[in-house]
Coordinates of C-alpha atoms and ligand atoms in Angstrom, one line a residue:
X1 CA 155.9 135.7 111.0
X2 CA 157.4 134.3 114.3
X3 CA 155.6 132.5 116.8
X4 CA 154.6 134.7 120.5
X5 CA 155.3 132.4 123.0
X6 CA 153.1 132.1 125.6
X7 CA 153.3 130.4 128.9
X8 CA 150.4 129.9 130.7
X9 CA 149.8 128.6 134.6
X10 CA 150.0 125.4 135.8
X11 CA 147.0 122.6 135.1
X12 CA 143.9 122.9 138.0
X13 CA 143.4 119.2 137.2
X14 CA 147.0 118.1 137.8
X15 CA 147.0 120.2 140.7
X16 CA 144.0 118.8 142.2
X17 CA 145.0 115.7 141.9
X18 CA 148.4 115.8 142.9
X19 CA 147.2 117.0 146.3
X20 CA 145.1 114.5 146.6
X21 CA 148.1 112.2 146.3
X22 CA 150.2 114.0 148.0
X23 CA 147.5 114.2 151.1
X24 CA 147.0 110.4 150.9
X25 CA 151.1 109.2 150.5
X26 CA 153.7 108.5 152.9
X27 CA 155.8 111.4 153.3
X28 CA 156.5 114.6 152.3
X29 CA 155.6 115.7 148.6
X30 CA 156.8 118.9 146.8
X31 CA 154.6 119.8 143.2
X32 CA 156.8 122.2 141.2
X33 CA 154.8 125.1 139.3
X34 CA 152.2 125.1 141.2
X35 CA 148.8 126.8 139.9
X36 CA 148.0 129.6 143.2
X37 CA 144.4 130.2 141.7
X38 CA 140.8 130.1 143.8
X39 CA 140.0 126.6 143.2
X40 CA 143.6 125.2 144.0
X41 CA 143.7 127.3 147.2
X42 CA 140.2 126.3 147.7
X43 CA 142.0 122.2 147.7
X44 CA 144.9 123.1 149.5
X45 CA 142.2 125.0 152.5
X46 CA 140.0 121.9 152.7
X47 CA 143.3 120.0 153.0
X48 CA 144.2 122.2 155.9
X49 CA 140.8 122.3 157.2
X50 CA 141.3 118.2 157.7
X51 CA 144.3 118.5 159.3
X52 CA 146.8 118.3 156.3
X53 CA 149.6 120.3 156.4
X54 CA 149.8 122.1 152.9
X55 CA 152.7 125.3 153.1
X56 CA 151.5 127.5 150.1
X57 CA 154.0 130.2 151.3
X58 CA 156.4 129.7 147.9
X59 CA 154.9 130.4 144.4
X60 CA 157.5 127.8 143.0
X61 CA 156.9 124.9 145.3
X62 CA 153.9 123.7 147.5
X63 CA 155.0 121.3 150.0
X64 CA 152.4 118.9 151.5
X65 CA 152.9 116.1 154.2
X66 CA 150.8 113.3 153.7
X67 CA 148.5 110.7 156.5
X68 CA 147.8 107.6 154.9
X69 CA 145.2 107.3 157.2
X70 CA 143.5 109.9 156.0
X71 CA 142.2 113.1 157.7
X72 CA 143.8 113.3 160.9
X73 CA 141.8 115.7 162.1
X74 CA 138.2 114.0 164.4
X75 CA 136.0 116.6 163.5
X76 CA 136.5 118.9 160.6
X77 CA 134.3 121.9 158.3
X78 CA 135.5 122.5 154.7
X79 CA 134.3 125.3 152.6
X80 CA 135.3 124.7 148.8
X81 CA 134.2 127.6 147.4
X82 CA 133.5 126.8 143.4
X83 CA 135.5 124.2 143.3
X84 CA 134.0 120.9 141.6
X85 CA 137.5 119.2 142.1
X86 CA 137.9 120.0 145.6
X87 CA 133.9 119.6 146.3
X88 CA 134.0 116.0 144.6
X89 CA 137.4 114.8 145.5
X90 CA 137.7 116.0 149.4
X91 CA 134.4 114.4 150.8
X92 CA 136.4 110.7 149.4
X93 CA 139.8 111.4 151.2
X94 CA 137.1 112.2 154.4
X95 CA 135.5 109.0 154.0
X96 CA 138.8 107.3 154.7
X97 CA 139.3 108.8 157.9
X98 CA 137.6 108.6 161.6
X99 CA 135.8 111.5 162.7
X100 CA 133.1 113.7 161.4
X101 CA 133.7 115.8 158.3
X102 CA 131.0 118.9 157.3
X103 CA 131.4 119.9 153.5
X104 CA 129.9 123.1 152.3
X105 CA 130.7 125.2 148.9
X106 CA 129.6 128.7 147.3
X107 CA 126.2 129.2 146.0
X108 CA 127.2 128.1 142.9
X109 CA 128.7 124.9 143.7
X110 CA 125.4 124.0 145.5
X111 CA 123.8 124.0 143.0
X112 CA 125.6 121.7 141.0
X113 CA 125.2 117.9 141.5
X114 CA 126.6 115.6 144.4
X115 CA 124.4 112.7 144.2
X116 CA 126.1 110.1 142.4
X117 CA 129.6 110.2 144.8
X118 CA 126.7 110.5 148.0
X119 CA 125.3 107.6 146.7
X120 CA 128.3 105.4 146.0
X121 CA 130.0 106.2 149.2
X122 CA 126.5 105.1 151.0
X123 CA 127.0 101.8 149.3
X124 CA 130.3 101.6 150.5
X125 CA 129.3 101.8 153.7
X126 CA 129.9 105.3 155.0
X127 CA 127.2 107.7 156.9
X128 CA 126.7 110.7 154.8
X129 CA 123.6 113.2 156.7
X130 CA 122.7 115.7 154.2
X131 CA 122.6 118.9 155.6
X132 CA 120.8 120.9 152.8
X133 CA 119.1 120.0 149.4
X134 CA 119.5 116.2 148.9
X135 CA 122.2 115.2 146.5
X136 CA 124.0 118.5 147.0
X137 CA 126.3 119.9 149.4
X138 CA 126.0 120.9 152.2
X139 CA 126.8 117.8 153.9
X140 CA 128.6 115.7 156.8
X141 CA 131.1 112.6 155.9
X142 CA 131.1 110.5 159.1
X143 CA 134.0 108.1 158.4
X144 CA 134.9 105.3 160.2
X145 CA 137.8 103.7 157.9
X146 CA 136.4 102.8 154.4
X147 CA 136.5 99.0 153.8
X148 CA 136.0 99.0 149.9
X149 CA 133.9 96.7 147.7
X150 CA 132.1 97.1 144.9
X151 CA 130.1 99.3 143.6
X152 CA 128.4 100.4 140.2
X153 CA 128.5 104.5 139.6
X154 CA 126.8 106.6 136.9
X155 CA 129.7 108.7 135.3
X156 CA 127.4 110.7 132.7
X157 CA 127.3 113.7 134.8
X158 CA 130.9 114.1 135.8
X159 CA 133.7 112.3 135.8
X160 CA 134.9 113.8 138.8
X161 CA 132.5 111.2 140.9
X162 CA 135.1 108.4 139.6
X163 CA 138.0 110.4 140.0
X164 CA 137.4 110.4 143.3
X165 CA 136.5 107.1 144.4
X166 CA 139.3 105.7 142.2
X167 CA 142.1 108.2 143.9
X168 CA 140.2 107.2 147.9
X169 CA 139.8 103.3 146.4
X170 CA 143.9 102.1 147.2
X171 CA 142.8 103.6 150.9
X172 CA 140.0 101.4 151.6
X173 CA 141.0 97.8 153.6
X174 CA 139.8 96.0 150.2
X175 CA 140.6 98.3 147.7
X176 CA 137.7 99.1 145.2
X177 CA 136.1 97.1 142.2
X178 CA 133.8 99.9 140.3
X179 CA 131.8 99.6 137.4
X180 CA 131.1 103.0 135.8
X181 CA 127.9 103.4 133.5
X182 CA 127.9 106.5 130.5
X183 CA 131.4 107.9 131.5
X184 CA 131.6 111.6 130.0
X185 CA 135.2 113.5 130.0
X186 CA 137.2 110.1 129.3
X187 CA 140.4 112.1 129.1
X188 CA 140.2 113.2 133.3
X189 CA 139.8 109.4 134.3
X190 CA 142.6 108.3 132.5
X191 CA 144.8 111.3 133.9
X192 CA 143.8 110.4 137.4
X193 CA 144.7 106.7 136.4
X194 CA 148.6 107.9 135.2
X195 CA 148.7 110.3 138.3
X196 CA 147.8 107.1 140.5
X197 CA 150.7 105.5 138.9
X198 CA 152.8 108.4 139.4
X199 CA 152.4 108.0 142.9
X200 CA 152.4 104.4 142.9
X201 CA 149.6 102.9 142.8
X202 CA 148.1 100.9 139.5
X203 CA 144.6 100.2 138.6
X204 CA 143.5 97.7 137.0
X205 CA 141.0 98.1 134.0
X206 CA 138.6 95.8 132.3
X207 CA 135.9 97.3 129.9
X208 CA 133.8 99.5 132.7
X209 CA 135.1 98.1 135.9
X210 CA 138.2 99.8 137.7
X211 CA 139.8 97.4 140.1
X212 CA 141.9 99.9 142.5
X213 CA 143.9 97.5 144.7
X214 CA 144.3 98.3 148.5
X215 CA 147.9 99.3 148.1
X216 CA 150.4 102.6 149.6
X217 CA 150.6 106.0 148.1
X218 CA 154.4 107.1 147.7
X219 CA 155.7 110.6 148.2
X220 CA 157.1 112.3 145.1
X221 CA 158.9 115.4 143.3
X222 CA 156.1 116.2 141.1
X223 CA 156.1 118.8 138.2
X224 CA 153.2 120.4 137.2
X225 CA 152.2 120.6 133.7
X226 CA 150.7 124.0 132.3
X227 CA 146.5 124.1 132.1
X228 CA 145.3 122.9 128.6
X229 CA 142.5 124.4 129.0
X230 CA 143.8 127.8 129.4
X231 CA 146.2 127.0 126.6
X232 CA 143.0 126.8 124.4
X233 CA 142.1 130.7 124.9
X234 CA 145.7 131.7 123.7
X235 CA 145.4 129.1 120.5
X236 CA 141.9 130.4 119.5
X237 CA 143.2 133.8 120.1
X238 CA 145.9 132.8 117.0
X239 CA 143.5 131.4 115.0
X240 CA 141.2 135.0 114.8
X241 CA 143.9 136.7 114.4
X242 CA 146.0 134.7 111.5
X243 CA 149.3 135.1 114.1
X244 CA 151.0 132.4 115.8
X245 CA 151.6 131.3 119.6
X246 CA 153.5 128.8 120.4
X247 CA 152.5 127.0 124.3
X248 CA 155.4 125.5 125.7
X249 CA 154.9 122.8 128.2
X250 CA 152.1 121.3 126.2
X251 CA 152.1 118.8 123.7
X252 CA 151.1 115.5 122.5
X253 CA 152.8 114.2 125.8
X254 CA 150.4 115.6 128.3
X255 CA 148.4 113.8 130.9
X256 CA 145.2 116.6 129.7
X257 CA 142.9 115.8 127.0
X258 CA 142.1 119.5 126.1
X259 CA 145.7 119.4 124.3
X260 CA 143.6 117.7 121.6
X261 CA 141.3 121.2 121.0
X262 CA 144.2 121.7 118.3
X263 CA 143.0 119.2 116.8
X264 CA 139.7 120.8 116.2
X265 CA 141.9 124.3 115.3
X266 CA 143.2 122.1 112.6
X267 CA 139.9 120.8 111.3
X268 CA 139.2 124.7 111.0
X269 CA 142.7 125.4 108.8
X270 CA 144.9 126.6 111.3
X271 CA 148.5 125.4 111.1
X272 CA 149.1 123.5 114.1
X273 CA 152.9 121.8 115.2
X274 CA 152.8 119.4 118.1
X275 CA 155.3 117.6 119.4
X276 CA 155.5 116.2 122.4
X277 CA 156.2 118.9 124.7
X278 CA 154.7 122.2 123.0
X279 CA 152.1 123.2 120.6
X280 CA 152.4 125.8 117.9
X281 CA 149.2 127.4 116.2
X282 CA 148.9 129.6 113.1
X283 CA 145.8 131.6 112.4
X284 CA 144.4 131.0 108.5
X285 CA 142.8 133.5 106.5
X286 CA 139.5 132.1 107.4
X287 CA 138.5 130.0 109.7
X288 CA 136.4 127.3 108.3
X289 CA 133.0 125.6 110.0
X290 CA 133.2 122.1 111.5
X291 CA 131.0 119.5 113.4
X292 CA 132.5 118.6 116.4
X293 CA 132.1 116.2 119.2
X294 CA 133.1 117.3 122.7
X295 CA 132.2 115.1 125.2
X296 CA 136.0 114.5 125.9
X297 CA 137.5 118.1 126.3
X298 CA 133.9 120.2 126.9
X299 CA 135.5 122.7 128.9
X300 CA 136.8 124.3 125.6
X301 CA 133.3 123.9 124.5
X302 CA 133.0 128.0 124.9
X303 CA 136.1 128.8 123.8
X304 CA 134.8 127.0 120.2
X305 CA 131.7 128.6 120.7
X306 CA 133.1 132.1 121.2
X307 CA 135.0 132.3 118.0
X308 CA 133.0 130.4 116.2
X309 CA 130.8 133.4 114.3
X310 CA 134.5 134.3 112.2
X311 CA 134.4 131.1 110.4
X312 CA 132.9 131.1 107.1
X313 CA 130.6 128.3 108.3
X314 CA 128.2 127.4 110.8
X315 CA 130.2 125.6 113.6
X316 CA 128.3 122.7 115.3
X317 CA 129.2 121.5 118.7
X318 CA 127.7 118.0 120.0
X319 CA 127.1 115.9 122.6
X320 CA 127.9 118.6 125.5
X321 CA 125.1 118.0 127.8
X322 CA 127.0 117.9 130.9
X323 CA 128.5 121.3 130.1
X324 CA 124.9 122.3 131.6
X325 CA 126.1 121.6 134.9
X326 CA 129.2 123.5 135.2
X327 CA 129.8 126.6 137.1
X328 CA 126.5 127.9 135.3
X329 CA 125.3 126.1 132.3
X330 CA 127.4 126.8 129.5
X331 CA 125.0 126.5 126.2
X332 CA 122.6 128.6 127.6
X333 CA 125.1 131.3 128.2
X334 CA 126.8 130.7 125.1
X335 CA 123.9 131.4 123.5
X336 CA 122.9 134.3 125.6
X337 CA 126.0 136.0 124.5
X338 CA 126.1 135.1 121.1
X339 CA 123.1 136.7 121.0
X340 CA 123.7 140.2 122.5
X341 CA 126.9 140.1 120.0
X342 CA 124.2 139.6 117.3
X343 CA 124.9 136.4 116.1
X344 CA 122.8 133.8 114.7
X345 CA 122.7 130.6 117.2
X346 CA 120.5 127.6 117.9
X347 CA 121.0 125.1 121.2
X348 CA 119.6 121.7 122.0
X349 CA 119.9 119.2 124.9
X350 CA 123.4 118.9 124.3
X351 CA 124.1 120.7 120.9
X352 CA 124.6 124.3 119.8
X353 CA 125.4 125.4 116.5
X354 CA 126.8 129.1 115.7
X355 CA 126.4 130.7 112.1
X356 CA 129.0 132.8 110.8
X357 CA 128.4 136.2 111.2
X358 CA 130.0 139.4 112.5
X359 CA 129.9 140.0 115.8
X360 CA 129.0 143.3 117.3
X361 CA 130.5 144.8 120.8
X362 CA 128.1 144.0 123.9
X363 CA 128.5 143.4 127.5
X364 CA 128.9 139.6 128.3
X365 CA 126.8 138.2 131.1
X366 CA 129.8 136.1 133.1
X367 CA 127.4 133.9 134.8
X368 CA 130.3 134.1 137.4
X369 CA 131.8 131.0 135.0
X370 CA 135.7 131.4 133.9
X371 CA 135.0 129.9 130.9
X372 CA 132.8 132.4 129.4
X373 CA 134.9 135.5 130.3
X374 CA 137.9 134.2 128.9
X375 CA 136.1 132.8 125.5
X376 CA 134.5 135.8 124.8
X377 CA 137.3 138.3 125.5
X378 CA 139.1 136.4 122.4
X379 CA 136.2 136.8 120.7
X380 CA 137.0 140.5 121.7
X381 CA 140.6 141.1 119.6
X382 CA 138.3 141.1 116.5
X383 CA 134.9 142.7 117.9
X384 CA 135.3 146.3 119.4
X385 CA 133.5 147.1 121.9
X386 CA 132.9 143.7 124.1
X387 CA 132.7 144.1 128.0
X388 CA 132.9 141.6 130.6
X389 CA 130.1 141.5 133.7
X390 CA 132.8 140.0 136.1
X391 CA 135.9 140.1 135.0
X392 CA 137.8 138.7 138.3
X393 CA 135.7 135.6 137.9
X394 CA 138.8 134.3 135.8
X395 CA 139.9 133.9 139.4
X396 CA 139.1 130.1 139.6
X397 CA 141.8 128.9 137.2
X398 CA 144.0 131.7 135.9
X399 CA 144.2 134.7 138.1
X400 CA 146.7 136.7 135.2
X401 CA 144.5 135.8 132.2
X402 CA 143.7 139.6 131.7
X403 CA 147.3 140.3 132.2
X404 CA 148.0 138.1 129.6
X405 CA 145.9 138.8 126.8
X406 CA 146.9 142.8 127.1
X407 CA 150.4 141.6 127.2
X408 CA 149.1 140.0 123.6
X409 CA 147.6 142.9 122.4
X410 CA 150.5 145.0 123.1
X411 CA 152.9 142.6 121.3
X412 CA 150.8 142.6 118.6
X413 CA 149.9 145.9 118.3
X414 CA 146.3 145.6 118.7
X415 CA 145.1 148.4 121.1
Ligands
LIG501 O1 138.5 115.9 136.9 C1 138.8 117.1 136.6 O2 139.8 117.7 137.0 C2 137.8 117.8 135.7 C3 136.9 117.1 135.0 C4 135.9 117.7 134.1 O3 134.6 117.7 134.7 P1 133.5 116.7 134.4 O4 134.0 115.3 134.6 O5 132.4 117.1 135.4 O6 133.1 116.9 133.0 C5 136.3 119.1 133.8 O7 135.2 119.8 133.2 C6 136.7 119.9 135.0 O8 137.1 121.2 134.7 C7 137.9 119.2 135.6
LIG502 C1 134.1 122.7 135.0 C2 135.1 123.3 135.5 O1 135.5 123.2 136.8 P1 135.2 122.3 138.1 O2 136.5 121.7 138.4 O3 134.6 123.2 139.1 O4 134.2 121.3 137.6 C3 136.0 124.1 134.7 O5 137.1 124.5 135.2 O6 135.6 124.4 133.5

């Protein structure tokens, strides 16, 4: 049978990052492909809200002109709606600057934790007044130039924490020594370490500490790679169906560690191909079960979880906790909605384990989280019947995923 190729939007991560780089270099930087989705507007806003000049205005090219300085703005108020990227990573670049900086994100984003970057950029020096609940936004950056040093940070929450400090670290008058304790999500650290050196700048790493030198951001050309992570609904939606997609612009070559959820496909008897540059995935017969850690690529945690009832085995997923603390927490609305499907489920601190079964339609309760309304709409090209809650949620990362999946359907006959 031949393959559907699929191409799906650029990567959030890369994007996040890339502005971030592109906001700190000297110069003018232009990032082909751009992903135009909530929380990569929701970057590119705060960016403006400091004073950064982002133009949005093509859909094949953002341009952004960079202040080394930092913010150039004295006074600024940034509202990153559900965006952990943007929430965690602007407050840094704010640090760098002089003036007074007031962060504040959706409900959702509230909730979710700020204490360890509040914590490490008190060490470092800079005033932080928290304006709401302590630990979480809102709250005011009041940067007077960051000087650097050292500091030790707890990465078993997020790694988004160290992404930040290490892209802010070649800023600071020192640079940045920083000794991380219980990293989680390994593969988004060493992205933001290649991006640095995209633009650059090169860090220097032994065992847990991350020497970030005080060194000049340069200006680039950058092309952005496609999402992994949204590549992972269109490979799952192979594997249920026994077709194949091929992903273009995604292989063993990418800067995103979710490229390795075909990997865990595989363990299940698809037929995966990956090169460098794409991925090709063939649906099996029957899936099989599979024990699988996560802690590296957990946003696909979901996307496991939703399709896991097809496979002739229970399908266990470890070592997830952090999932908890996403845009809602993703085990106990896994299990919620494996549940009202009918299936047989169990969930732990940081475990959940699905027994095969066969789903039933149901309404699935979003949690106004991405993830779970794109997992669970793969689930639905085998279960009749499945509704989604809040469908535009998909919003955050990839605005055309419903377009997609009924341009799938149609190709594929399913109706
Ligand atoms: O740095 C990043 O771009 C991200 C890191 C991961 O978060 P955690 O480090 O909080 O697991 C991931 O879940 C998120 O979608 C994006
Ligand atoms: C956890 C996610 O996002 P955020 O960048 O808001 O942490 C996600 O996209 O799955």
């Amino acid at each position: 049978m031949s393959a559907t190729v699929v191409r799906v939007p650029g990567s959030k991560s890369i994007m996040a990052r890339a502005l971030f780089l592109a906001a700190a270099a000297d110069g003018v930087t232009t990032l082909r492909h751009p992903l135009r989705s909530d929380d990569t507007e929701a970057f590119a806003d705060g960016l403006r809200a400091l004073g950064i000049d982002v133009d949005l205005a093509s859909d094949d090219a953002w341009v952004v002109t960079g202040h080394p300085d930092g913010p150039p703005l004295p006074a600024a108020r940034a509202y990153t709606r559900d965006a952990g990227t943007a929430s965690r990573f602007l407050p840094a670049l704010a640090a760098v600057g002089h003036g007074e900086y007031a962060f504040d994100a959706s409900a959702q984003m509230r909730r979710r934790p700020m204490d360890p970057l509040i914590g490490a950029l008190r060490a470092l020096g800079v005033e932080i007044r928290e304006d709401g609940e302590p630990g979480r936004l809102p709250f005011t950056v009041v940067g007077r130039g960051l000087k650097g040093g050292t500091l030790t940070l707890d990465a078993s929450i997020s790694s988004q924490f160290l992404t930040a400090l290490l892209l802010a670290g070649p800023l600071a008058a020192d640079g940045l020594a920083i000794t991380v304790t219980g990293m989680v999500s390994v593969p988004y650290v060493e992205m933001t370490l290649a991006m640095m050196r995209q633009f650059g700048v090169t860090v220097e790493r032994d065992g847990d500490t991350f020497r970030v030198p005080a060194a000049p951001y340069g200006p680039r050309d950058y092309d952005v790679e496609p999402d992994a992570s949204s590549a992972s609904y269109v490979l799952a939606a192979a594997a249920v169906t026994g077709r194949t997609v091929t992903v273009p612009g995604l292989g063993t070559g990418s800067l995103q560690g979710d490229v390795r959820f075909a990997d865990v496909l595989r363990r299940m008897g698809c037929d995966v191909h990956q090169d460098a540059t794409s991925t090709t995935v063939t649906g099996p017969a029957s899936l099989t079960g599979v024990t699988v850690n996560m802690r590296d690529i957990s946003d696909t945690m979901p996307t496991l979880a939703a399709i896991a009832p097809f496979a002739t085995g229970p399908v266990r997923i470890e070592d997830v906790y952090n999932t908890r603390v996403k845009e809602c927490d993703r085990l106990a609305a896994c299990e919620e909605n494996l549940r009202r499907l009918g299936v047989t489920v169990a969930t732990g601190r940081d475990w959940i384990e699905i027994q095969p079964g066969t789903p039933t339609g149901a309404e699935i309760a979003c949690f106004a989280d991405h993830r779970i309304a794109m997992s669970f709409s793969i689930t639905g090209l085998r279960t009749p019947g499945i509704t989604l809650d809040d469908p535009q949620c998909v919003k955050k990362t990839f605005p055309t995923f419903h377009t997609m999946l009924a341009d799938l359907r149609a190709q594929w006959g399913m109706a």
